[in-house]
């Protein structure tokens, strides 16, 4: 690379960033489990693991061999991994939970299932196949002179180090390695020392093996290794966890044939650890199946400067006339069938404060093509998809403040609310159920209609614009100004969140069937009450008689006036009055291991389970969930939030919160949890005046910082702090990654771009009545010349980005390196 490229920031390897959306749908025909559980009363749950590290689990499903889990999980993967696995466990009260089976998908195979929903057969969970990590080996042949003066050859095997070994019972393991020279008539084994409490042991031990016998050299050259020996010998390296009083736990193995040294007498490489016997599978009983839906996204993100042209072209979209000729509208046009295509565009526009003018322009275009006022914003258009995504991103905390308390009450009190006579159970009292449902609906409805002061300003700006555009398009309809807003805030926001609270982080798990039914009835009621504000729904329109009877009780409560007042407040130009002190919003909470403050020695006793909770005001930890805080730290006093080296306490997934007193050391449950804690705490404290620029990545013990050996406990850090550049806590947006996703979408739809370009050219040349081909009619082309120019700009930018990717793909890590270890046996 030359100087100009360096100045432009185009040099450097691209960075892969991985995210997974996994839906654990259901299981069927779960097989027998040994132990006290019986098939008829099987209580099961599922877990998701990265290699051997559990990152999520579902709720327990009671007494069924065909459980419906119905839980969604979205997470960023913060570290390298080999397999994404899904385990089904049988819950046991008196002993360890028993594995029913597993689905394990290698990273390289995830793309085969991307965007698909499939049934996967469960495989047996064999302890000898549950492996992860890699080992660094060096092998060489050395000539030696034997006691009788003849020349022989010895094989030197050096175990250098291992990386990413699994946790054992949640803690770092005590690993050691055995090294064996294996052949038809020999098996010489040697062993390293045990390394204590580390997942990345550094052994650096060398072992010697004789690979030829001195008597054989009378027949062949002294400088050649016997061919028959080389073909049949192999080095086997096994990793074990030292259990002291119990049986040692197998961590993985790798095998390397000695004949790899025939051409080059030195071999040095990284190897992925493999299951025992290279994963040979024995025939197992039918354990059942698990239905999964997976979306796997691996973005290879280039340096920021590479995305500037595409980003600028997209951000110009709100100013393009007509809007249909803009790059952003073209993206929505060619990806009309892919709902997720709008999300990166919405996030990019939000980050650069260009969302409101863009969505106003596309909403105006949609209204121009709408003939009746009562059908506005009914379909999945570019405008409605953009607004849907915006509300999910911006309105997350708004939902938590407004709905979470009442949703928690509904889920935990578990009162029966069924009012459909067909679905009533024996002993149910429909009048009592109706009363229960009415109480819940009133609480949800009141929470919503009294929440206008909490509605995010950006949502209010969008609603105000929609209201203005609807009145302009249908000036003779006095109700359209309300239906334009209620169709989003009630039908697409609040009602959907009530129906699926787990999808909006309002509940940790999918509710059970009875609670789901209650939430469904409440959601239907909220949709209808919201539409009453626009007078767009009448009682007579209900098909279900029981719903008709139920709704009659709400007419006396002046629901219409309350809805109109609420819609006026969130869409008018009048400033909202806040209640004063901002409500505390829980951003994240969960169980962690906390290092006791002020302890000077290492040890398991110094770590205690605590419930960690962070709001927009404070960080606190509690002995148990719901108990009083043992310690509270104002977020304004947080000076840094950083990862902690594993060597500090011989523990993985640790981070530190640096504040005015002693640092708070915390161990998260897994790598995904640790990454989420770092993100949330970093964002909530990003604007603090006293933030540090440097930190110590290890702890202060034995009179010195273990990272830099500085003996002054108050010395400045030895490592730069992570910079936090997000300008809005709710908008945790990586613009480079979003632009890369848009580029990927455009590239995968290159044929449609070409067809659209051909359509524009045809329309410009042929000025008479348009005889559009069926393919052309799918595009929105108002001004073909302007659209054609934008398409050409897009194609030119895409070609340059493709070239940048090709350049960086040429720098793939060498096979056998740490970043690209060898998989399986080599020879």
PDB file of N, CA, C and O in Angstrom, residues 121-164:
ATOM      1  N   UNK A 121     -32.381 -33.652  14.230  1.00  0.00           N
ATOM      2  CA  UNK A 121     -32.379 -34.810  15.105  1.00  0.00           C
ATOM      3  C   UNK A 121     -31.395 -34.618  16.247  1.00  0.00           C
ATOM      4  O   UNK A 121     -30.275 -34.137  16.050  1.00  0.00           O
ATOM      5  N   UNK A 122     -31.813 -34.974  17.464  1.00  0.00           N
ATOM      6  CA  UNK A 122     -30.938 -34.840  18.624  1.00  0.00           C
ATOM      7  C   UNK A 122     -29.886 -35.937  18.615  1.00  0.00           C
ATOM      8  O   UNK A 122     -30.186 -37.105  18.331  1.00  0.00           O
ATOM      9  N   UNK A 123     -28.645 -35.560  18.939  1.00  0.00           N
ATOM     10  CA  UNK A 123     -27.538 -36.497  19.035  1.00  0.00           C
ATOM     11  C   UNK A 123     -27.203 -36.755  20.502  1.00  0.00           C
ATOM     12  O   UNK A 123     -27.489 -35.933  21.383  1.00  0.00           O
ATOM     13  N   UNK A 124     -26.568 -37.896  20.751  1.00  0.00           N
ATOM     14  CA  UNK A 124     -26.171 -38.236  22.115  1.00  0.00           C
ATOM     15  C   UNK A 124     -25.130 -37.254  22.638  1.00  0.00           C
ATOM     16  O   UNK A 124     -24.231 -36.840  21.899  1.00  0.00           O
ATOM     17  N   UNK A 125     -25.256 -36.871  23.897  1.00  0.00           N
ATOM     18  CA  UNK A 125     -24.260 -36.008  24.533  1.00  0.00           C
ATOM     19  C   UNK A 125     -23.193 -36.916  25.152  1.00  0.00           C
ATOM     20  O   UNK A 125     -23.413 -37.555  26.184  1.00  0.00           O
ATOM     21  N   UNK A 126     -22.048 -36.991  24.491  1.00  0.00           N
ATOM     22  CA  UNK A 126     -20.932 -37.826  24.933  1.00  0.00           C
ATOM     23  C   UNK A 126     -19.861 -36.928  25.527  1.00  0.00           C
ATOM     24  O   UNK A 126     -19.363 -36.023  24.846  1.00  0.00           O
ATOM     25  N   UNK A 127     -19.481 -37.132  26.785  1.00  0.00           N
ATOM     26  CA  UNK A 127     -18.455 -36.267  27.399  1.00  0.00           C
ATOM     27  C   UNK A 127     -17.170 -36.203  26.601  1.00  0.00           C
ATOM     28  O   UNK A 127     -16.485 -35.174  26.601  1.00  0.00           O
ATOM     29  N   UNK A 128     -16.832 -37.257  25.873  1.00  0.00           N
ATOM     30  CA  UNK A 128     -15.591 -37.280  25.103  1.00  0.00           C
ATOM     31  C   UNK A 128     -15.698 -36.510  23.790  1.00  0.00           C
ATOM     32  O   UNK A 128     -14.709 -36.379  23.066  1.00  0.00           O
ATOM     33  N   UNK A 129     -16.898 -36.041  23.457  1.00  0.00           N
ATOM     34  CA  UNK A 129     -17.051 -35.238  22.237  1.00  0.00           C
ATOM     35  C   UNK A 129     -17.266 -33.763  22.546  1.00  0.00           C
ATOM     36  O   UNK A 129     -17.345 -32.938  21.649  1.00  0.00           O
ATOM     37  N   UNK A 130     -17.357 -33.410  23.839  1.00  0.00           N
ATOM     38  CA  UNK A 130     -17.606 -32.029  24.236  1.00  0.00           C
ATOM     39  C   UNK A 130     -16.268 -31.319  24.408  1.00  0.00           C
ATOM     40  O   UNK A 130     -15.712 -31.256  25.508  1.00  0.00           O
ATOM     41  N   UNK A 131     -15.710 -30.828  23.313  1.00  0.00           N
ATOM     42  CA  UNK A 131     -14.364 -30.248  23.350  1.00  0.00           C
ATOM     43  C   UNK A 131     -14.380 -28.850  22.758  1.00  0.00           C
ATOM     44  O   UNK A 131     -15.260 -28.483  21.984  1.00  0.00           O
ATOM     45  N   UNK A 132     -13.351 -28.084  23.112  1.00  0.00           N
ATOM     46  CA  UNK A 132     -13.107 -26.795  22.482  1.00  0.00           C
ATOM     47  C   UNK A 132     -11.668 -26.387  22.762  1.00  0.00           C
ATOM     48  O   UNK A 132     -11.027 -26.906  23.678  1.00  0.00           O
ATOM     49  N   UNK A 133     -11.168 -25.445  21.975  1.00  0.00           N
ATOM     50  CA  UNK A 133      -9.817 -24.928  22.180  1.00  0.00           C
ATOM     51  C   UNK A 133      -8.861 -25.352  21.087  1.00  0.00           C
ATOM     52  O   UNK A 133      -9.207 -26.075  20.148  1.00  0.00           O
ATOM     53  N   UNK A 134      -7.626 -24.884  21.188  1.00  0.00           N
ATOM     54  CA  UNK A 134      -6.585 -25.201  20.209  1.00  0.00           C
ATOM     55  C   UNK A 134      -5.243 -25.321  20.904  1.00  0.00           C
ATOM     56  O   UNK A 134      -5.041 -24.771  21.997  1.00  0.00           O
ATOM     57  N   UNK A 135      -4.349 -26.042  20.261  1.00  0.00           N
ATOM     58  CA  UNK A 135      -3.036 -26.314  20.837  1.00  0.00           C
ATOM     59  C   UNK A 135      -1.955 -25.971  19.815  1.00  0.00           C
ATOM     60  O   UNK A 135      -2.123 -26.203  18.616  1.00  0.00           O
ATOM     61  N   UNK A 136      -0.859 -25.413  20.299  1.00  0.00           N
ATOM     62  CA  UNK A 136       0.261 -25.003  19.453  1.00  0.00           C
ATOM     63  C   UNK A 136       1.384 -26.023  19.614  1.00  0.00           C
ATOM     64  O   UNK A 136       1.900 -26.214  20.723  1.00  0.00           O
ATOM     65  N   UNK A 137       1.745 -26.694  18.500  1.00  0.00           N
ATOM     66  CA  UNK A 137       2.741 -27.762  18.516  1.00  0.00           C
ATOM     67  C   UNK A 137       3.921 -27.427  17.632  1.00  0.00           C
ATOM     68  O   UNK A 137       3.791 -26.723  16.623  1.00  0.00           O
ATOM     69  N   UNK A 138       5.062 -27.973  18.012  1.00  0.00           N
ATOM     70  CA  UNK A 138       6.235 -27.943  17.136  1.00  0.00           C
ATOM     71  C   UNK A 138       6.832 -29.343  17.118  1.00  0.00           C
ATOM     72  O   UNK A 138       7.017 -29.975  18.167  1.00  0.00           O
ATOM     73  N   UNK A 139       7.139 -29.862  15.914  1.00  0.00           N
ATOM     74  CA  UNK A 139       7.746 -31.181  15.752  1.00  0.00           C
ATOM     75  C   UNK A 139       8.984 -31.053  14.881  1.00  0.00           C
ATOM     76  O   UNK A 139       8.993 -30.300  13.906  1.00  0.00           O
ATOM     77  N   UNK A 140      10.019 -31.835  15.226  1.00  0.00           N
ATOM     78  CA  UNK A 140      11.208 -31.833  14.382  1.00  0.00           C
ATOM     79  C   UNK A 140      11.951 -33.152  14.553  1.00  0.00           C
ATOM     80  O   UNK A 140      11.835 -33.829  15.571  1.00  0.00           O
ATOM     81  N   UNK A 141      12.716 -33.510  13.514  1.00  0.00           N
ATOM     82  CA  UNK A 141      13.570 -34.695  13.560  1.00  0.00           C
ATOM     83  C   UNK A 141      15.017 -34.266  13.764  1.00  0.00           C
ATOM     84  O   UNK A 141      15.526 -33.403  13.034  1.00  0.00           O
ATOM     85  N   UNK A 142      15.667 -34.849  14.756  1.00  0.00           N
ATOM     86  CA  UNK A 142      17.068 -34.550  15.050  1.00  0.00           C
ATOM     87  C   UNK A 142      17.908 -35.808  14.910  1.00  0.00           C
ATOM     88  O   UNK A 142      17.482 -36.903  15.317  1.00  0.00           O
ATOM     89  N   UNK A 143      19.063 -35.651  14.314  1.00  0.00           N
ATOM     90  CA  UNK A 143      20.004 -36.767  14.248  1.00  0.00           C
ATOM     91  C   UNK A 143      20.783 -36.851  15.550  1.00  0.00           C
ATOM     92  O   UNK A 143      21.228 -35.835  16.086  1.00  0.00           O
ATOM     93  N   UNK A 144      20.985 -38.110  16.051  1.00  0.00           N
ATOM     94  CA  UNK A 144      21.726 -38.317  17.283  1.00  0.00           C
ATOM     95  C   UNK A 144      22.702 -39.473  17.084  1.00  0.00           C
ATOM     96  O   UNK A 144      22.492 -40.347  16.232  1.00  0.00           O
ATOM     97  N   UNK A 145      23.761 -39.448  17.839  1.00  0.00           N
ATOM     98  CA  UNK A 145      24.750 -40.533  17.807  1.00  0.00           C
ATOM     99  C   UNK A 145      24.488 -41.436  18.999  1.00  0.00           C
ATOM    100  O   UNK A 145      24.465 -40.993  20.153  1.00  0.00           O
ATOM    101  N   UNK A 146      24.230 -42.700  18.734  1.00  0.00           N
ATOM    102  CA  UNK A 146      23.914 -43.653  19.792  1.00  0.00           C
ATOM    103  C   UNK A 146      25.174 -44.091  20.517  1.00  0.00           C
ATOM    104  O   UNK A 146      26.297 -43.736  20.131  1.00  0.00           O
ATOM    105  N   UNK A 147      24.992 -44.907  21.558  1.00  0.00           N
ATOM    106  CA  UNK A 147      26.120 -45.359  22.380  1.00  0.00           C
ATOM    107  C   UNK A 147      27.123 -46.187  21.592  1.00  0.00           C
ATOM    108  O   UNK A 147      28.326 -46.161  21.864  1.00  0.00           O
ATOM    109  N   UNK A 148      26.649 -46.927  20.590  1.00  0.00           N
ATOM    110  CA  UNK A 148      27.577 -47.744  19.797  1.00  0.00           C
ATOM    111  C   UNK A 148      28.168 -46.984  18.612  1.00  0.00           C
ATOM    112  O   UNK A 148      28.809 -47.577  17.741  1.00  0.00           O
ATOM    113  N   UNK A 149      27.899 -45.686  18.536  1.00  0.00           N
ATOM    114  CA  UNK A 149      28.500 -44.851  17.499  1.00  0.00           C
ATOM    115  C   UNK A 149      27.706 -44.718  16.225  1.00  0.00           C
ATOM    116  O   UNK A 149      28.088 -43.960  15.328  1.00  0.00           O
ATOM    117  N   UNK A 150      26.612 -45.417  16.103  1.00  0.00           N
ATOM    118  CA  UNK A 150      25.792 -45.282  14.892  1.00  0.00           C
ATOM    119  C   UNK A 150      24.891 -44.051  14.991  1.00  0.00           C
ATOM    120  O   UNK A 150      24.682 -43.494  16.061  1.00  0.00           O
ATOM    121  N   UNK A 151      24.390 -43.641  13.818  1.00  0.00           N
ATOM    122  CA  UNK A 151      23.544 -42.428  13.751  1.00  0.00           C
ATOM    123  C   UNK A 151      22.073 -42.842  13.710  1.00  0.00           C
ATOM    124  O   UNK A 151      21.673 -43.665  12.890  1.00  0.00           O
ATOM    125  N   UNK A 152      21.304 -42.267  14.624  1.00  0.00           N
ATOM    126  CA  UNK A 152      19.873 -42.501  14.643  1.00  0.00           C
ATOM    127  C   UNK A 152      19.124 -41.176  14.598  1.00  0.00           C
ATOM    128  O   UNK A 152      19.734 -40.110  14.499  1.00  0.00           O
ATOM    129  N   UNK A 153      17.800 -41.226  14.631  1.00  0.00           N
ATOM    130  CA  UNK A 153      17.001 -40.010  14.614  1.00  0.00           C
ATOM    131  C   UNK A 153      15.971 -40.045  15.738  1.00  0.00           C
ATOM    132  O   UNK A 153      15.357 -41.087  15.993  1.00  0.00           O
ATOM    133  N   UNK A 154      15.838 -38.908  16.392  1.00  0.00           N
ATOM    134  CA  UNK A 154      14.844 -38.737  17.449  1.00  0.00           C
ATOM    135  C   UNK A 154      13.815 -37.707  17.012  1.00  0.00           C
ATOM    136  O   UNK A 154      14.132 -36.720  16.343  1.00  0.00           O
ATOM    137  N   UNK A 155      12.597 -37.951  17.421  1.00  0.00           N
ATOM    138  CA  UNK A 155      11.507 -37.003  17.174  1.00  0.00           C
ATOM    139  C   UNK A 155      11.336 -36.125  18.401  1.00  0.00           C
ATOM    140  O   UNK A 155      11.167 -36.624  19.506  1.00  0.00           O
ATOM    141  N   UNK A 156      11.420 -34.807  18.190  1.00  0.00           N
ATOM    142  CA  UNK A 156      11.202 -33.842  19.271  1.00  0.00           C
ATOM    143  C   UNK A 156       9.800 -33.255  19.116  1.00  0.00           C
ATOM    144  O   UNK A 156       9.443 -32.770  18.032  1.00  0.00           O
ATOM    145  N   UNK A 157       9.004 -33.337  20.172  1.00  0.00           N
ATOM    146  CA  UNK A 157       7.657 -32.751  20.171  1.00  0.00           C
ATOM    147  C   UNK A 157       7.600 -31.706  21.272  1.00  0.00           C
ATOM    148  O   UNK A 157       7.820 -32.017  22.448  1.00  0.00           O
ATOM    149  N   UNK A 158       7.301 -30.481  20.877  1.00  0.00           N
ATOM    150  CA  UNK A 158       7.239 -29.370  21.821  1.00  0.00           C
ATOM    151  C   UNK A 158       5.796 -28.911  21.955  1.00  0.00           C
ATOM    152  O   UNK A 158       5.162 -28.510  20.980  1.00  0.00           O
ATOM    153  N   UNK A 159       5.264 -29.018  23.150  1.00  0.00           N
ATOM    154  CA  UNK A 159       3.928 -28.479  23.452  1.00  0.00           C
ATOM    155  C   UNK A 159       4.130 -27.041  23.913  1.00  0.00           C
ATOM    156  O   UNK A 159       4.642 -26.806  25.015  1.00  0.00           O
ATOM    157  N   UNK A 160       3.751 -26.104  23.089  1.00  0.00           N
ATOM    158  CA  UNK A 160       4.038 -24.697  23.392  1.00  0.00           C
ATOM    159  C   UNK A 160       2.954 -24.103  24.299  1.00  0.00           C
ATOM    160  O   UNK A 160       3.234 -23.656  25.413  1.00  0.00           O
ATOM    161  N   UNK A 161       1.707 -24.108  23.834  1.00  0.00           N
ATOM    162  CA  UNK A 161       0.627 -23.495  24.622  1.00  0.00           C
ATOM    163  C   UNK A 161      -0.721 -23.941  24.084  1.00  0.00           C
ATOM    164  O   UNK A 161      -0.813 -24.542  23.006  1.00  0.00           O
ATOM    165  N   UNK A 162      -1.760 -23.613  24.816  1.00  0.00           N
ATOM    166  CA  UNK A 162      -3.145 -23.841  24.393  1.00  0.00           C
ATOM    167  C   UNK A 162      -3.933 -22.545  24.552  1.00  0.00           C
ATOM    168  O   UNK A 162      -3.578 -21.687  25.365  1.00  0.00           O
ATOM    169  N   UNK A 163      -5.004 -22.453  23.796  1.00  0.00           N
ATOM    170  CA  UNK A 163      -5.894 -21.293  23.878  1.00  0.00           C
ATOM    171  C   UNK A 163      -7.340 -21.756  23.959  1.00  0.00           C
ATOM    172  O   UNK A 163      -7.724 -22.752  23.369  1.00  0.00           O
ATOM    173  N   UNK A 164      -8.130 -21.002  24.715  1.00  0.00           N
ATOM    174  CA  UNK A 164      -9.589 -21.120  24.736  1.00  0.00           C
ATOM    175  C   UNK A 164     -10.074 -22.498  25.188  1.00  0.00           C
ATOM    176  O   UNK A 164     -11.052 -23.038  24.668  1.00  0.00           O
TER     177      UNK A 164
END
